CSV table of C-alpha atoms in Angstrom, one decimal:
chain,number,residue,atom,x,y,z
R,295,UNK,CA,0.0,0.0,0.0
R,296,UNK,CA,2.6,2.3,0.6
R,297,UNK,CA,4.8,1.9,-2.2
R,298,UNK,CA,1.1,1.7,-4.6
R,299,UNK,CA,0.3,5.3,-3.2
R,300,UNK,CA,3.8,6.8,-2.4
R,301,UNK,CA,2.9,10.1,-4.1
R,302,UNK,CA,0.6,10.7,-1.0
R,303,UNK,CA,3.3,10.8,1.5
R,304,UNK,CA,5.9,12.5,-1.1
R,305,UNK,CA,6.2,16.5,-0.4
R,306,UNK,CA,5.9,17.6,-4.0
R,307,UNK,CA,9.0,18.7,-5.2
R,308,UNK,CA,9.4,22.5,-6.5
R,309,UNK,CA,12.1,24.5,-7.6
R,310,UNK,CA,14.0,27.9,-7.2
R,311,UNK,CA,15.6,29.6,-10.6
R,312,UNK,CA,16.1,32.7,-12.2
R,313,UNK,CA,16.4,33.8,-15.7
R,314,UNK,CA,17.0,36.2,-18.3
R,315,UNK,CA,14.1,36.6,-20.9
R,316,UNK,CA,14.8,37.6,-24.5
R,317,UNK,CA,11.7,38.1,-26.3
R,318,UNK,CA,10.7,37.4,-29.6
R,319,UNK,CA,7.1,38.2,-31.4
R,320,UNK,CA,4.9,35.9,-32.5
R,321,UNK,CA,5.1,36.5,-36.2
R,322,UNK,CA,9.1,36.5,-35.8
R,323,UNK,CA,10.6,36.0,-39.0
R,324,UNK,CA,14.4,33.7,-39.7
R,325,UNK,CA,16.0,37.0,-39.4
R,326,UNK,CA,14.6,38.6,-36.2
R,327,UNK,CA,14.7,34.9,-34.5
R,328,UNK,CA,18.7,35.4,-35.1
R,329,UNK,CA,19.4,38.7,-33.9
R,330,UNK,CA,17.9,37.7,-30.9
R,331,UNK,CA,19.2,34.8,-30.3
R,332,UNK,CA,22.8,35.8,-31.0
R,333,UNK,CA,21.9,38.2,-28.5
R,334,UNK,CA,21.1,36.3,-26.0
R,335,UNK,CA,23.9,33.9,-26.8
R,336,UNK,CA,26.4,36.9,-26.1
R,337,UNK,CA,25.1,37.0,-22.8
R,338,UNK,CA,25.2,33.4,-22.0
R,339,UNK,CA,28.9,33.6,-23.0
R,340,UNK,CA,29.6,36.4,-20.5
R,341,UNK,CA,27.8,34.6,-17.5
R,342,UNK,CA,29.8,31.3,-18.4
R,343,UNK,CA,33.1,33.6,-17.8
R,344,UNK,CA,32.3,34.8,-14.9
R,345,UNK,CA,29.9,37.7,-15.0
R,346,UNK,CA,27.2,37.6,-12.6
R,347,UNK,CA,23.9,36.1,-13.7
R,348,UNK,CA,22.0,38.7,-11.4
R,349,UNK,CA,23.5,41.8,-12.3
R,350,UNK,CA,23.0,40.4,-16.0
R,351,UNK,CA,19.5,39.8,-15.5
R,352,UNK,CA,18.9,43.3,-14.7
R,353,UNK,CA,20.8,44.5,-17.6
R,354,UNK,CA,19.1,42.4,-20.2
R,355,UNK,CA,16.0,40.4,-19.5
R,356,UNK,CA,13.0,41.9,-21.0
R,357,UNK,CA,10.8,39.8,-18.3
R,358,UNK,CA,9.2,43.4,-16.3
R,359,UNK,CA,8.1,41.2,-13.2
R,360,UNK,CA,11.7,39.4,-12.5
R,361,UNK,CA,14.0,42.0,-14.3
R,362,UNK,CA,14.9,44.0,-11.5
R,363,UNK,CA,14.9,41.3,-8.8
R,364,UNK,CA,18.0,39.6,-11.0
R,365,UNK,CA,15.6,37.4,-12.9
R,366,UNK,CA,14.4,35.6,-9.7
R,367,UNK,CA,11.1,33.4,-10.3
R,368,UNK,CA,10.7,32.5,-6.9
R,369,UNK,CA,9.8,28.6,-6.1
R,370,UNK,CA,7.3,26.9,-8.5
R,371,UNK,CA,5.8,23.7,-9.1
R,372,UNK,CA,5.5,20.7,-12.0
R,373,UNK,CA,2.6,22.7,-14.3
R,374,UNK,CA,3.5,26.5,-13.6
R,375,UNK,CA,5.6,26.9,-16.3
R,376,UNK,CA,5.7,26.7,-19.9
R,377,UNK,CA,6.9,23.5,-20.6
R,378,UNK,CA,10.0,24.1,-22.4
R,379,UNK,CA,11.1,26.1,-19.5
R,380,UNK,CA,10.1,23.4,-16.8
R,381,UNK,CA,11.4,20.3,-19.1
R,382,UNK,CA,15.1,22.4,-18.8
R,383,UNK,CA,14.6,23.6,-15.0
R,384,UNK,CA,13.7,20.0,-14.2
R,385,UNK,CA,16.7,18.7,-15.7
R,386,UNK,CA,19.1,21.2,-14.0
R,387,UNK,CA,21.5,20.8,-10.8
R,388,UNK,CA,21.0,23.6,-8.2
R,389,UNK,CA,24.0,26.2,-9.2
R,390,UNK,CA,23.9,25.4,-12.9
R,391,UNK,CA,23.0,27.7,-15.9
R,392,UNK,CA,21.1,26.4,-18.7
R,393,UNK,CA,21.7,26.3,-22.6
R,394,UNK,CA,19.6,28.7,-24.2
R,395,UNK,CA,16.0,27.5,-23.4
R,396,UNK,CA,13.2,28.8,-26.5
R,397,UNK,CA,9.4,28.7,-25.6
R,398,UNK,CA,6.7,31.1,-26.8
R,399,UNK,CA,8.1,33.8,-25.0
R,400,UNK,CA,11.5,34.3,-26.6
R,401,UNK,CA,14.9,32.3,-25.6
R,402,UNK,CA,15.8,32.1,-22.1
R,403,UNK,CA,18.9,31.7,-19.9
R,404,UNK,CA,17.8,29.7,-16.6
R,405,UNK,CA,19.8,29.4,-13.9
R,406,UNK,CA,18.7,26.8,-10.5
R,407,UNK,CA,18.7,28.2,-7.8
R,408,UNK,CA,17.5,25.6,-5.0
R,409,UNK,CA,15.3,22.7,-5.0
R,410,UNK,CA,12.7,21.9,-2.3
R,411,UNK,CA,10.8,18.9,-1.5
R,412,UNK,CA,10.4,15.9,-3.2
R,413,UNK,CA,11.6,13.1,-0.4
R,414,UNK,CA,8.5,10.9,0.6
R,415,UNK,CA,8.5,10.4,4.4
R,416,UNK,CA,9.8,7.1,5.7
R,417,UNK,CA,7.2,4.3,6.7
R,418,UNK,CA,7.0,4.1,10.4
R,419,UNK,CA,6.0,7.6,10.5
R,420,UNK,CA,3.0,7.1,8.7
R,421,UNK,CA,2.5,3.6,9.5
R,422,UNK,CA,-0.8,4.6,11.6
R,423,UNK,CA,-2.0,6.7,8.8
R,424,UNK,CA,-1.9,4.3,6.7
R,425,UNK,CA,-3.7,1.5,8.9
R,426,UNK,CA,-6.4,3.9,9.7
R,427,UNK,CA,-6.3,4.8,5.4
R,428,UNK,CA,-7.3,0.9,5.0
R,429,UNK,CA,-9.6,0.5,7.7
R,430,UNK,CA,-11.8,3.5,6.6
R,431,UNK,CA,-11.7,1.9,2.6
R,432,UNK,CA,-12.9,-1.2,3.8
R,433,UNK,CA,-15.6,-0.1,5.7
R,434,UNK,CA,-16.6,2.3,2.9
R,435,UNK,CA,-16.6,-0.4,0.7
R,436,UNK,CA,-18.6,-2.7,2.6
R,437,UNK,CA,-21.0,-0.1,3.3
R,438,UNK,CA,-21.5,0.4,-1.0
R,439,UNK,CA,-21.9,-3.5,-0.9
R,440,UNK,CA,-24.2,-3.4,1.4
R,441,UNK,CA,-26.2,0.0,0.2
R,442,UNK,CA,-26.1,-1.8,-3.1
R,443,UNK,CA,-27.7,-5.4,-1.9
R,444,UNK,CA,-30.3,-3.5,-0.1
R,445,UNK,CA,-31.3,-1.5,-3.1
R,446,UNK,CA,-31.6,-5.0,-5.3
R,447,UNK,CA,-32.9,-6.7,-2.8
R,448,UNK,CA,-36.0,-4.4,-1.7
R,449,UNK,CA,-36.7,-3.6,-5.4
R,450,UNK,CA,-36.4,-7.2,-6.7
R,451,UNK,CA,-38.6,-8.3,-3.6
R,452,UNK,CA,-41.4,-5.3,-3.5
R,453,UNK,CA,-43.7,-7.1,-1.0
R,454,UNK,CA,-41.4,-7.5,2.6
R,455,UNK,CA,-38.4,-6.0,3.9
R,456,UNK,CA,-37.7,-9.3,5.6
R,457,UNK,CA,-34.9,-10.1,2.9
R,458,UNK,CA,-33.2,-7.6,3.2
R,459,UNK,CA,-32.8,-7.8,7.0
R,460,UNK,CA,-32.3,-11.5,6.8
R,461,UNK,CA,-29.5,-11.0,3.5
R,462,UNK,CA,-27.7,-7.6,5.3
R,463,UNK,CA,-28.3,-9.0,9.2
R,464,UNK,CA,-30.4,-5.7,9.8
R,465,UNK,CA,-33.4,-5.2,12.2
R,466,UNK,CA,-36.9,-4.0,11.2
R,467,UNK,CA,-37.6,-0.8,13.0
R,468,UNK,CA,-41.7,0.1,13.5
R,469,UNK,CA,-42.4,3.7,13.6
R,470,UNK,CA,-45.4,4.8,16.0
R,471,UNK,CA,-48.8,6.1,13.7
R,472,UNK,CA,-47.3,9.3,11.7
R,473,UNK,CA,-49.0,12.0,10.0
R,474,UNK,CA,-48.1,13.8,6.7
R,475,UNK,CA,-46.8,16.6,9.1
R,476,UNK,CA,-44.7,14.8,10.4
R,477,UNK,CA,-43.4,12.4,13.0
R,478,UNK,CA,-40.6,11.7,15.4
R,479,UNK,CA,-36.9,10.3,14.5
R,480,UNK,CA,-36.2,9.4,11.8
R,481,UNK,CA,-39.9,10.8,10.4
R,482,UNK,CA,-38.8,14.4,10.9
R,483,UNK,CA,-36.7,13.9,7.6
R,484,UNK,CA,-38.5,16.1,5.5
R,485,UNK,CA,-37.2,13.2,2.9
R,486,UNK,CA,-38.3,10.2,4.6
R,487,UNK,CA,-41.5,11.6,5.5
R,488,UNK,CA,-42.2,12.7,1.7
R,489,UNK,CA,-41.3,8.9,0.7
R,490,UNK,CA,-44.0,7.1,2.8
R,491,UNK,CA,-46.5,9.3,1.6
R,492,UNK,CA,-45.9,8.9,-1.8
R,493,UNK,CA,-48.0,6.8,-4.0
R,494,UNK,CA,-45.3,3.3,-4.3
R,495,UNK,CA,-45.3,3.0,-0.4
R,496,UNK,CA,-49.0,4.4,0.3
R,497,UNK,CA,-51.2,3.5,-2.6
R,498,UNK,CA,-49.0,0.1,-4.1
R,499,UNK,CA,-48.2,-0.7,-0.7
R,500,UNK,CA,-44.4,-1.7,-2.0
R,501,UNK,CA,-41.1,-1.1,-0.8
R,502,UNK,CA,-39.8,3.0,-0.8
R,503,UNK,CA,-36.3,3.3,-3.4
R,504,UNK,CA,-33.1,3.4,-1.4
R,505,UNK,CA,-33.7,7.2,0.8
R,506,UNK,CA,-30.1,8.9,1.3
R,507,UNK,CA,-30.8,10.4,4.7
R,508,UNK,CA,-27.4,12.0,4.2
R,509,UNK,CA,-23.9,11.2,7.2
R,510,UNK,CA,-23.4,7.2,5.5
R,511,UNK,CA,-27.4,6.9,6.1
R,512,UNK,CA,-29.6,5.0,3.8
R,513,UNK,CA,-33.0,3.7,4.3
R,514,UNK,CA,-35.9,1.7,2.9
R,515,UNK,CA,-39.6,1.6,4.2
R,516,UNK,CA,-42.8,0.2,3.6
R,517,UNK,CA,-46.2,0.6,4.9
R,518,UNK,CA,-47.6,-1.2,8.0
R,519,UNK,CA,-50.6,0.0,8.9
R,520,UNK,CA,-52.7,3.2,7.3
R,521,UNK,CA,-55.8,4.6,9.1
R,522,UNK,CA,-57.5,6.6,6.8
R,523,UNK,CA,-58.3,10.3,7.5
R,524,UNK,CA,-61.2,10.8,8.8
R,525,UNK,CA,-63.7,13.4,10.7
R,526,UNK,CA,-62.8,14.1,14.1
R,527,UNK,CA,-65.7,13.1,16.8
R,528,UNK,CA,-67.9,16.2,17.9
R,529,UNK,CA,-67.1,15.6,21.6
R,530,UNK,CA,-63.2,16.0,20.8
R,531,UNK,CA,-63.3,19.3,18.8
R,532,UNK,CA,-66.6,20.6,20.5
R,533,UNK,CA,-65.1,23.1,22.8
R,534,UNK,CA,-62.5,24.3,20.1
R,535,UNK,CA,-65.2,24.8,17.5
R,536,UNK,CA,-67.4,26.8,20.3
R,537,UNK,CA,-64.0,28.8,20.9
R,538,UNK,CA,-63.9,29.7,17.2
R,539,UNK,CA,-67.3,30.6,16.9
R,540,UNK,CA,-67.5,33.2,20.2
R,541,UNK,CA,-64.2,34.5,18.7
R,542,UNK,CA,-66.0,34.8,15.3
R,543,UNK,CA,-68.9,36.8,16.7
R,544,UNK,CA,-67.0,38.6,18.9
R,545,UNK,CA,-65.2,40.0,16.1
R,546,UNK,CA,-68.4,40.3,13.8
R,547,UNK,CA,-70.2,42.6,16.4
R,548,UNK,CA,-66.6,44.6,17.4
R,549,UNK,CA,-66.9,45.5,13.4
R,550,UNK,CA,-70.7,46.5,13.5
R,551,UNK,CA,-70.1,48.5,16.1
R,552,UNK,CA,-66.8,49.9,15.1
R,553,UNK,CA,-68.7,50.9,11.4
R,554,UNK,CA,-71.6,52.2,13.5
R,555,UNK,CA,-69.4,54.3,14.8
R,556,UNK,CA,-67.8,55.9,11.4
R,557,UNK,CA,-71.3,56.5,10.6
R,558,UNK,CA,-72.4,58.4,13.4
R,559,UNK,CA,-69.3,60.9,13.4
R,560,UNK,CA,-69.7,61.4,9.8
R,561,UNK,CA,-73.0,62.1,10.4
R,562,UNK,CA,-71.5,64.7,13.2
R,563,UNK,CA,-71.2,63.7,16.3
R,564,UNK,CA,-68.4,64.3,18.6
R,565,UNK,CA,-65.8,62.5,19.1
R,566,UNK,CA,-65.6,62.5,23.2
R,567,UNK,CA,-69.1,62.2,23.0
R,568,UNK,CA,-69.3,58.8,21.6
R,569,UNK,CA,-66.1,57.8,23.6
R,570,UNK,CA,-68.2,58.6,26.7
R,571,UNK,CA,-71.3,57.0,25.4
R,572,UNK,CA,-69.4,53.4,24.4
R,573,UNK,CA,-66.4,53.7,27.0
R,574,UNK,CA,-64.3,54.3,24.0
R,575,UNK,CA,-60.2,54.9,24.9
R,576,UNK,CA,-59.3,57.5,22.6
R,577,UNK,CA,-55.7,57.4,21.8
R,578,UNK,CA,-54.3,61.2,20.1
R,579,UNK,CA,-50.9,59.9,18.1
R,580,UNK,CA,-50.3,63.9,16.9
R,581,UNK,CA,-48.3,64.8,13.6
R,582,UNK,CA,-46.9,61.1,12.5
R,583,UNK,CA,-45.6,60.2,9.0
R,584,UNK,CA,-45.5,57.0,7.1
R,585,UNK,CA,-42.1,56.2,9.1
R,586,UNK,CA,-43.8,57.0,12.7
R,587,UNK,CA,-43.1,53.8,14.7
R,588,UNK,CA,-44.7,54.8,17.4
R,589,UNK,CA,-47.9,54.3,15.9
R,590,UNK,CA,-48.8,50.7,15.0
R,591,UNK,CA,-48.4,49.4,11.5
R,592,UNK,CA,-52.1,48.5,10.6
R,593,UNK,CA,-53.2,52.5,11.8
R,594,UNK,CA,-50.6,54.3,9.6
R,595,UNK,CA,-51.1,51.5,6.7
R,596,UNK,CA,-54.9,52.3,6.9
R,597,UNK,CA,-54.3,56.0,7.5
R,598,UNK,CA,-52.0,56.9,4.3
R,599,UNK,CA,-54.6,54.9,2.4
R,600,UNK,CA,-57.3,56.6,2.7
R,601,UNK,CA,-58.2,59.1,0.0
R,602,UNK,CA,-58.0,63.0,1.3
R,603,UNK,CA,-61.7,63.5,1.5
R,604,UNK,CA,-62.4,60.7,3.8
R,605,UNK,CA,-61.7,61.2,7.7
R,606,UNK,CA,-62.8,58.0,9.3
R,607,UNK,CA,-62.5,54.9,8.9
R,608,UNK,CA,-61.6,51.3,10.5
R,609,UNK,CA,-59.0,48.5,10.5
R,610,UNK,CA,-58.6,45.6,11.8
R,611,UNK,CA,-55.5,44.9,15.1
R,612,UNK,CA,-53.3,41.9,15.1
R,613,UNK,CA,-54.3,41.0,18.6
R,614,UNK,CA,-58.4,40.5,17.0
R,615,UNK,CA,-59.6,44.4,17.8
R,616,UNK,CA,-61.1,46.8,16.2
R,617,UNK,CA,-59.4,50.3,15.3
R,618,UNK,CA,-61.2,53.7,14.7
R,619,UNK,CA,-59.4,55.9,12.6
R,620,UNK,CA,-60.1,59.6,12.8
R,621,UNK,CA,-57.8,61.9,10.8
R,622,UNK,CA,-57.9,65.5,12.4
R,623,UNK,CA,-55.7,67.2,9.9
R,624,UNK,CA,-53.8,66.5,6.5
R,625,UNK,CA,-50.3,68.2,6.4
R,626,UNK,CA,-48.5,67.5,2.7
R,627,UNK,CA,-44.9,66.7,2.5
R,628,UNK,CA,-42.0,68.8,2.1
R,629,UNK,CA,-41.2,68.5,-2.4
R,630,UNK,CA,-37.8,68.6,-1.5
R,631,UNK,CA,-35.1,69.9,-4.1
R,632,UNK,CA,-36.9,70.8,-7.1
R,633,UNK,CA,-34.1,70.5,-9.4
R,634,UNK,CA,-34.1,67.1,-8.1
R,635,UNK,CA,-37.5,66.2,-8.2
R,636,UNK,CA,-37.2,68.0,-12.1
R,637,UNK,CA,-34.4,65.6,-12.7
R,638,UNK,CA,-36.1,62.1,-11.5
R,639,UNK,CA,-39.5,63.2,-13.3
R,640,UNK,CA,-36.9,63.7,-16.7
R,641,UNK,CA,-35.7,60.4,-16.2
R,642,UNK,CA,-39.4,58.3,-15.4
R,643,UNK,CA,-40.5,60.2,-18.9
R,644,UNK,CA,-36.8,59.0,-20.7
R,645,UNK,CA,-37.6,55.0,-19.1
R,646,UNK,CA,-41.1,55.4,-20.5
R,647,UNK,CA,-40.2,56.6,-24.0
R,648,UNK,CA,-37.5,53.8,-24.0
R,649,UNK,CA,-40.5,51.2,-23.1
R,650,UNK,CA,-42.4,52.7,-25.6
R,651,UNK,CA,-40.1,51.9,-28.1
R,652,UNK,CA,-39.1,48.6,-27.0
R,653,UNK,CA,-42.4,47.9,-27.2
R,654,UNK,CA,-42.9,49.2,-31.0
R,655,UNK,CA,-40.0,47.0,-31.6
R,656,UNK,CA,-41.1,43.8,-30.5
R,657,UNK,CA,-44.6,44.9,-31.9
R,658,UNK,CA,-43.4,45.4,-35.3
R,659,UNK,CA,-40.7,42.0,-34.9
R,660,UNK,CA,-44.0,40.2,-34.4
R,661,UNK,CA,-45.3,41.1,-37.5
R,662,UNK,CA,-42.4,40.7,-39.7
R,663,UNK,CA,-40.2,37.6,-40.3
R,664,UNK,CA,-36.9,38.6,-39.7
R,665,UNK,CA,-33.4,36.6,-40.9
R,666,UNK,CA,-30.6,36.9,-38.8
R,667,UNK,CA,-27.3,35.7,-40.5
R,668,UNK,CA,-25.1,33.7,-37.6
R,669,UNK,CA,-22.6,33.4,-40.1
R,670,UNK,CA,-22.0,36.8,-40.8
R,671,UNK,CA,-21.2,37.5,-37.4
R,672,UNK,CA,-19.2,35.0,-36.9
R,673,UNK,CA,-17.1,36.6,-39.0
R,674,UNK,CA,-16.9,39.9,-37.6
R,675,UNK,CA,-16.6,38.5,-34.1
């Protein structure tokens, strides 16, 4: 096992180098190609008799991101580089300078640096990794097998889950009586619970398809027992339904009276008058705007509704009550910066005459049979 995987206990190896980059255009032609290269060759000569490869790098390499740092590339790894230049680096002794090396940048002059990496750690200390590395493939693989018999075995026997916990050596669990909104354990999967009411386990009455419950957890279920649904007996929902209906009517006469009371102070009576004649608590919220949080959400909703004309009216309170809405005064906004407000009405019209003739463009592409030639633009492309 070790020796088969060695390559996962072997540091990659990667390598330091510098170099000295003599470009060359693509559409180079015999004669360019030349001049460079004899170029570069000059320099190659000087380096092998003793000049410095740094100070030369900074002189002549036309690379702008290692020029003034002596050519230095820094560390890289097998794949970084254009392969010409990694074939050569690859092949190199730390200290040594390279022939000239020609890739699709131009000709270089590569010089190794240092090489890092690339010694695979000894067995004993990764003995335990590797025991542990086994242990954890064979029980994934058994657990495939398995996943895999079960699978065959509950679709090629529809009727019993008995062979598959007699085949796999697994034990039948029974769920207590669930309902499609759910159950306990296992039947608060959203997945599981989906499964056995879908038609194969609830209608057919087969085995479920292999569920993936997700975390290595598979399972297959079938129907035991189904009590229809049915109409719950008076006596159990009697006082609930009583409950509802008080609520109901409750609500129902709080609206009567609340509209009773719309009509009477649009027919001109007071205010305080009423409140003293129904025990009425009159709340005064002053000045608000539409942002006012210190007046509840349905009020101001209602409120900034309500056409300008009308000064009374009603909504209905999250907690079940009733709301009377009187409006004392109407005070209208501040317009703001005209030039503003001159500028945004400019730009609704400009959206609206772009619409407009979007519009007449798809109207009159409707009615026309239009070519477009792919080809052509292709070609300009």
């Amino acid at each position: 096992y070790y020796q088969d995987n060695l390559s996962q206990y072997t540091q990659p190896e990667r390598r330091k180098a510098s170099h000295i980059l003599f470009t060359l255009p693509s559409d180079a032609d015999t004669e360019t190609k030349d001049k460079v290269k004899a170029e570069a060759q000059t320099v190659l000569d000087k380096i092998n008799s003793g000049s410095d490869f740094s100070e030369m790098a900074k002189l002549h390499s036309k690379d702008p991101g290692s020029a003034d740092n002596g050519g230095d590339l820094g560390f890289f790894g097998k794949g970084e580089m254009v392969p010409a230049f990694e074939e050569s680096a690859y092949s190199m002794q730390p200290g040594s300078v390279s022939e000239l090396v020609e890739s699709s940048f131009g000709y270089h002059i590569i010089k190794l640096i240092s090489v890092e990496g690339g010694e695979s750690k000894p067995l004993e200390t990764v003995k335990d990794a590797i025991i542990e590395s086994i242990q954890f493939d064979e029980v994934e693989n058994d657990y495939f097998e398995k996943v895999e018999a079960m699978q065959t075995i509950a679709y090629e026997q529809p009727d019993s889950l008995e062979p598959v916990s007699a085949e796999l050596n697994l034990v039948i669990q029974e769920s207590k009586l669930i309902t499609n909104a759910g159950g306990e354990g296992l039947f608060a999967n959203a997945k599981l619970l989906n499964v056995a009411f879908s038609e194969t386990v609830l209608e057919e009455g087969n085995n479920s398809d292999l569920i993936e419950l997700g975390n290595d957890h598979v399972a297959v279920i079938r129907l035991v027992e189904r009590i229809p649904a049915d109409i719950k007996p008076l006596d159990e929902v009697k006082s609930m339904i009583e409950t509802r209906l008080k609520q109901d009517s409750i609500t129902e006469k709080a609206q009567e009276k609340a509209s009773e009371l719309v009509k009477q102070l649009t027919d001109g009576k007071s205010l305080n008058d009423l409140s003293q004649e129904h025990s009425l608590i009159i709340v005064n919220t002053g000045a608000v705007d539409r942002q006012d949080i210190s007046v509840p959400r349905e009020i101001s909703n209602k409120a900034f509704t309500m056409p300008r004309e009308m000064k009374y009216s009603t909504t209905n309170m999250m907690n079940g009550d009733i709301a009377v809405i009187v409006i004392k005064s109407i005070e209208d906004g501040d317009s703001g910066d005209q030039a503003l407000f001159d500028s945004i009405k400019t730009a609704l019209l400009q959206n609206t005459g772009n619409m407009e003739t979007s519009l007449s463009i798809l109207q009159i592409r409707s009615d026309s049979k239009i070519v477009i030639n792919t080809q052509l633009l292709r070609k300009q492309e």
